[in-house]
């Protein structure tokens, strides 16, 4: 059962992360809709917001990083000790530009993420 829950969480998380890497902004909403509930609660760097549109604004802001379009990857396993799943991520901009890393904690309801808490970590140059 636990393994099945972890696989469901991993799938939703990887779909969420794929929105950051979509080939075009127009795909962001569709990818988020596959990963998030419509009433998702998003706890980001600017506080609490609700709905896919709020998460979409966050994703689009990161996609439009001044250093250029970057890449977001999950860089840890998905750890699901209880009803919450944790994972680490890293966002890297092109040409050794700024790098942002952090940990997200998500809660799932019916295989979709209904809460996201973003804990951004260090910001610095990419390791070459």
mmCIF file of N, CA and C in Angstrom, residues 14 20 37 60 70 84-85 92 97 100 104:
data_model
loop_
_atom_site.group_PDB
_atom_site.id
_atom_site.type_symbol
_atom_site.label_atom_id
_atom_site.label_comp_id
_atom_site.label_asym_id
_atom_site.label_seq_id
_atom_site.Cartn_x
_atom_site.Cartn_y
_atom_site.Cartn_z
ATOM 1 N N UNK A 14 6.148 14.517 -10.435
ATOM 2 C CA UNK A 14 6.898 14.623 -11.690
ATOM 3 C C UNK A 14 6.096 15.361 -12.757
ATOM 4 N N UNK A 20 7.270 23.150 -15.282
ATOM 5 C CA UNK A 20 8.370 24.119 -15.324
ATOM 6 C C UNK A 20 9.198 23.960 -16.594
ATOM 7 N N UNK A 37 -5.230 19.549 -7.730
ATOM 8 C CA UNK A 37 -6.671 19.742 -7.620
ATOM 9 C C UNK A 37 -6.973 21.197 -7.996
ATOM 10 N N UNK A 60 5.142 30.218 -14.215
ATOM 11 C CA UNK A 60 5.488 31.098 -15.335
ATOM 12 C C UNK A 60 6.553 32.120 -14.931
ATOM 13 N N UNK A 70 15.193 28.048 -17.708
ATOM 14 C CA UNK A 70 15.971 27.062 -16.962
ATOM 15 C C UNK A 70 15.324 25.697 -16.990
ATOM 16 N N UNK A 84 1.880 13.183 3.737
ATOM 17 C CA UNK A 84 2.639 14.207 3.017
ATOM 18 C C UNK A 84 3.828 13.561 2.331
ATOM 19 N N UNK A 85 4.149 14.068 1.174
ATOM 20 C CA UNK A 85 5.313 13.578 0.430
ATOM 21 C C UNK A 85 6.322 14.713 0.309
ATOM 22 N N UNK A 92 18.057 25.135 -12.594
ATOM 23 C CA UNK A 92 19.298 25.666 -13.133
ATOM 24 C C UNK A 92 19.004 26.473 -14.384
ATOM 25 N N UNK A 97 24.221 30.093 -15.161
ATOM 26 C CA UNK A 97 23.519 31.185 -14.487
ATOM 27 C C UNK A 97 23.063 30.759 -13.105
ATOM 28 N N UNK A 100 18.822 27.541 -8.199
ATOM 29 C CA UNK A 100 17.956 27.594 -7.024
ATOM 30 C C UNK A 100 17.626 26.154 -6.652
ATOM 31 N N UNK A 104 10.179 20.621 -1.559
ATOM 32 C CA UNK A 104 8.738 20.826 -1.553
ATOM 33 C C UNK A 104 8.105 19.723 -0.723
#
